[in-house]
Amino acid sequence: MKLAEDFRALAQKHGAALLALFVAVLLVHDIFGAHGFLSMRRTQDSIKKVRSEIQQLNKENAALDQVVKDLKSDPRAIEKIAREELILAKPGEIIIKIPQSQLLPPALATKP
C-alpha cells in the first residue's frame, strides 16, 4: 500500500507538470516531426512545383505535336525546314551564304 500512496502523492504533486510537458512534446512533434506541419508544407510546395512543371511540359508537348502534324501535312513547313536547315533551294534559285563574322548585330541591322 505504501507504494500506491507514494505514487498517488507523486501524481498529485507533479501530474499537471508532467501533463503539460507531454502536451508540449506532442505539439513540438506535430510541428517539427518527420510528418509534422513543416514537412507537410514542404511536400505541398514541391507538389505545386511539380504540377506547374507538368503543365509547362504539357504545353510544350502540344506545341511539338502541332509541329509534327504540320510536318506530316503542310508542304510549306517542310519547305521551310529544307531551306533553313538543309540549305536547299528551288531550281533556278541561288543561295548566298554570309559568314557569321560579317553579319550585323540585329540591333544595328534594323536602325535606319
PDB file of C-alpha atoms in Angstrom:
ATOM      1  CA  MET A   1       0.000   0.000   0.000  1.00  0.00           C
ATOM      2  CA  LYS A   2       2.866   2.332   0.681  1.00  0.00           C
ATOM      3  CA  LEU A   3       3.888   2.239  -2.972  1.00  0.00           C
ATOM      4  CA  ALA A   4       0.393   3.109  -4.196  1.00  0.00           C
ATOM      5  CA  GLU A   5       0.188   6.004  -1.755  1.00  0.00           C
ATOM      6  CA  ASP A   6       3.613   7.261  -2.832  1.00  0.00           C
ATOM      7  CA  PHE A   7       2.592   7.071  -6.495  1.00  0.00           C
ATOM      8  CA  ARG A   8      -0.680   8.880  -5.798  1.00  0.00           C
ATOM      9  CA  ALA A   9       1.155  11.629  -3.920  1.00  0.00           C
ATOM     10  CA  LEU A  10       3.701  11.951  -6.720  1.00  0.00           C
ATOM     11  CA  ALA A  11       0.927  12.116  -9.334  1.00  0.00           C
ATOM     12  CA  GLN A  12      -0.918  14.782  -7.400  1.00  0.00           C
ATOM     13  CA  LYS A  13       2.249  16.814  -6.862  1.00  0.00           C
ATOM     14  CA  HIS A  14       3.767  16.588 -10.378  1.00  0.00           C
ATOM     15  CA  GLY A  15       0.812  15.418 -12.518  1.00  0.00           C
ATOM     16  CA  ALA A  16      -0.019  18.809 -14.011  1.00  0.00           C
ATOM     17  CA  ALA A  17       3.626  19.482 -14.885  1.00  0.00           C
ATOM     18  CA  LEU A  18       4.028  16.051 -16.489  1.00  0.00           C
ATOM     19  CA  LEU A  19       0.817  16.513 -18.455  1.00  0.00           C
ATOM     20  CA  ALA A  20       1.965  19.963 -19.651  1.00  0.00           C
ATOM     21  CA  LEU A  21       5.357  18.514 -20.624  1.00  0.00           C
ATOM     22  CA  PHE A  22       3.688  15.663 -22.531  1.00  0.00           C
ATOM     23  CA  VAL A  23       1.411  18.095 -24.393  1.00  0.00           C
ATOM     24  CA  ALA A  24       4.408  20.321 -25.225  1.00  0.00           C
ATOM     25  CA  VAL A  25       6.355  17.350 -26.605  1.00  0.00           C
ATOM     26  CA  LEU A  26       3.373  16.300 -28.731  1.00  0.00           C
ATOM     27  CA  LEU A  27       2.971  19.858 -30.046  1.00  0.00           C
ATOM     28  CA  VAL A  28       6.651  20.121 -30.989  1.00  0.00           C
ATOM     29  CA  HIS A  29       6.468  16.728 -32.680  1.00  0.00           C
ATOM     30  CA  ASP A  30       3.357  17.749 -34.647  1.00  0.00           C
ATOM     31  CA  ILE A  31       5.118  20.880 -35.914  1.00  0.00           C
ATOM     32  CA  PHE A  32       8.715  19.775 -36.443  1.00  0.00           C
ATOM     33  CA  GLY A  33       8.404  15.978 -36.727  1.00  0.00           C
ATOM     34  CA  ALA A  34       9.018  13.876 -39.816  1.00  0.00           C
ATOM     35  CA  HIS A  35       5.313  14.022 -40.706  1.00  0.00           C
ATOM     36  CA  GLY A  36       4.660  17.342 -38.996  1.00  0.00           C
ATOM     37  CA  PHE A  37       3.255  20.614 -40.233  1.00  0.00           C
ATOM     38  CA  LEU A  38       6.517  21.975 -41.669  1.00  0.00           C
ATOM     39  CA  SER A  39       7.234  18.747 -43.510  1.00  0.00           C
ATOM     40  CA  MET A  40       3.753  18.748 -44.983  1.00  0.00           C
ATOM     41  CA  ARG A  41       4.192  22.359 -46.153  1.00  0.00           C
ATOM     42  CA  ARG A  42       7.453  21.462 -47.913  1.00  0.00           C
ATOM     43  CA  THR A  43       5.732  18.490 -49.547  1.00  0.00           C
ATOM     44  CA  GLN A  44       2.796  20.642 -50.681  1.00  0.00           C
ATOM     45  CA  ASP A  45       5.190  23.229 -52.131  1.00  0.00           C
ATOM     46  CA  SER A  46       7.057  20.550 -54.054  1.00  0.00           C
ATOM     47  CA  ILE A  47       3.744  19.142 -55.331  1.00  0.00           C
ATOM     48  CA  LYS A  48       2.752  22.598 -56.604  1.00  0.00           C
ATOM     49  CA  LYS A  49       6.124  22.963 -58.311  1.00  0.00           C
ATOM     50  CA  VAL A  50       5.835  19.552 -59.987  1.00  0.00           C
ATOM     51  CA  ARG A  51       2.274  20.309 -61.133  1.00  0.00           C
ATOM     52  CA  SER A  52       3.391  23.581 -62.731  1.00  0.00           C
ATOM     53  CA  GLU A  53       6.258  21.741 -64.447  1.00  0.00           C
ATOM     54  CA  ILE A  54       3.764  19.164 -65.721  1.00  0.00           C
ATOM     55  CA  GLN A  55       1.561  21.939 -67.114  1.00  0.00           C
ATOM     56  CA  GLN A  56       4.550  23.516 -68.849  1.00  0.00           C
ATOM     57  CA  LEU A  57       5.604  20.178 -70.302  1.00  0.00           C
ATOM     58  CA  ASN A  58       2.047  19.510 -71.489  1.00  0.00           C
ATOM     59  CA  LYS A  59       2.054  22.856 -73.306  1.00  0.00           C
ATOM     60  CA  GLU A  60       5.431  22.011 -74.859  1.00  0.00           C
ATOM     61  CA  ASN A  61       4.133  18.581 -75.835  1.00  0.00           C
ATOM     62  CA  ALA A  62       1.072  20.102 -77.505  1.00  0.00           C
ATOM     63  CA  ALA A  63       3.273  22.526 -79.439  1.00  0.00           C
ATOM     64  CA  LEU A  64       5.538  19.690 -80.558  1.00  0.00           C
ATOM     65  CA  ASP A  65       2.507  17.625 -81.570  1.00  0.00           C
ATOM     66  CA  GLN A  66       1.390  20.541 -83.727  1.00  0.00           C
ATOM     67  CA  VAL A  67       4.848  20.736 -85.325  1.00  0.00           C
ATOM     68  CA  VAL A  68       4.735  17.012 -86.084  1.00  0.00           C
ATOM     69  CA  LYS A  69       1.259  17.370 -87.545  1.00  0.00           C
ATOM     70  CA  ASP A  70       2.413  20.304 -89.694  1.00  0.00           C
ATOM     71  CA  LEU A  71       5.467  18.401 -90.901  1.00  0.00           C
ATOM     72  CA  LYS A  72       3.280  15.474 -91.904  1.00  0.00           C
ATOM     73  CA  SER A  73       0.693  17.511 -93.757  1.00  0.00           C
ATOM     74  CA  ASP A  74       1.900  21.061 -94.548  1.00  0.00           C
ATOM     75  CA  PRO A  75       4.279  21.315 -97.515  1.00  0.00           C
ATOM     76  CA  ARG A  76       5.252  24.883 -96.517  1.00  0.00           C
ATOM     77  CA  ALA A  77       6.584  23.680 -93.165  1.00  0.00           C
ATOM     78  CA  ILE A  78       8.635  21.009 -94.905  1.00  0.00           C
ATOM     79  CA  GLU A  79       9.938  23.577 -97.391  1.00  0.00           C
ATOM     80  CA  LYS A  80      10.884  25.971 -94.584  1.00  0.00           C
ATOM     81  CA  ILE A  81      12.991  23.316 -92.852  1.00  0.00           C
ATOM     82  CA  ALA A  82      14.553  22.249 -96.132  1.00  0.00           C
ATOM     83  CA  ARG A  83      15.557  25.844 -96.870  1.00  0.00           C
ATOM     84  CA  GLU A  84      16.753  26.843 -93.390  1.00  0.00           C
ATOM     85  CA  GLU A  85      18.360  23.709 -92.004  1.00  0.00           C
ATOM     86  CA  LEU A  86      19.330  21.728 -95.085  1.00  0.00           C
ATOM     87  CA  ILE A  87      20.154  24.815 -97.160  1.00  0.00           C
ATOM     88  CA  LEU A  88      18.242  23.556-100.158  1.00  0.00           C
ATOM     89  CA  ALA A  89      16.910  25.779-102.954  1.00  0.00           C
ATOM     90  CA  LYS A  90      14.278  25.533-105.643  1.00  0.00           C
ATOM     91  CA  PRO A  91      15.503  25.021-109.204  1.00  0.00           C
ATOM     92  CA  GLY A  92      16.884  28.292-110.535  1.00  0.00           C
ATOM     93  CA  GLU A  93      17.463  29.868-107.080  1.00  0.00           C
ATOM     94  CA  ILE A  94      20.927  30.866-105.900  1.00  0.00           C
ATOM     95  CA  ILE A  95      21.932  30.608-102.242  1.00  0.00           C
ATOM     96  CA  ILE A  96      24.352  33.215-100.918  1.00  0.00           C
ATOM     97  CA  LYS A  97      25.889  32.409 -97.559  1.00  0.00           C
ATOM     98  CA  ILE A  98      27.302  35.270 -95.480  1.00  0.00           C
ATOM     99  CA  PRO A  99      29.806  34.258 -92.783  1.00  0.00           C
ATOM    100  CA  GLN A 100      28.631  34.870 -89.220  1.00  0.00           C
ATOM    101  CA  SER A 101      31.563  37.221 -88.582  1.00  0.00           C
ATOM    102  CA  GLN A 102      30.313  39.623 -91.281  1.00  0.00           C
ATOM    103  CA  LEU A 103      26.688  39.729 -90.140  1.00  0.00           C
ATOM    104  CA  LEU A 104      25.459  42.879 -88.363  1.00  0.00           C
ATOM    105  CA  PRO A 105      24.007  42.535 -84.877  1.00  0.00           C
ATOM    106  CA  PRO A 106      20.182  42.576 -85.003  1.00  0.00           C
ATOM    107  CA  ALA A 107      20.017  45.975 -83.227  1.00  0.00           C
ATOM    108  CA  LEU A 108      22.196  47.645 -85.888  1.00  0.00           C
ATOM    109  CA  ALA A 109      20.503  45.901 -88.803  1.00  0.00           C
ATOM    110  CA  THR A 110      17.100  47.463 -88.011  1.00  0.00           C
ATOM    111  CA  LYS A 111      18.283  51.083 -87.498  1.00  0.00           C
ATOM    112  CA  PRO A 112      17.794  53.464 -90.486  1.00  0.00           C
TER     113      PRO A 112
END
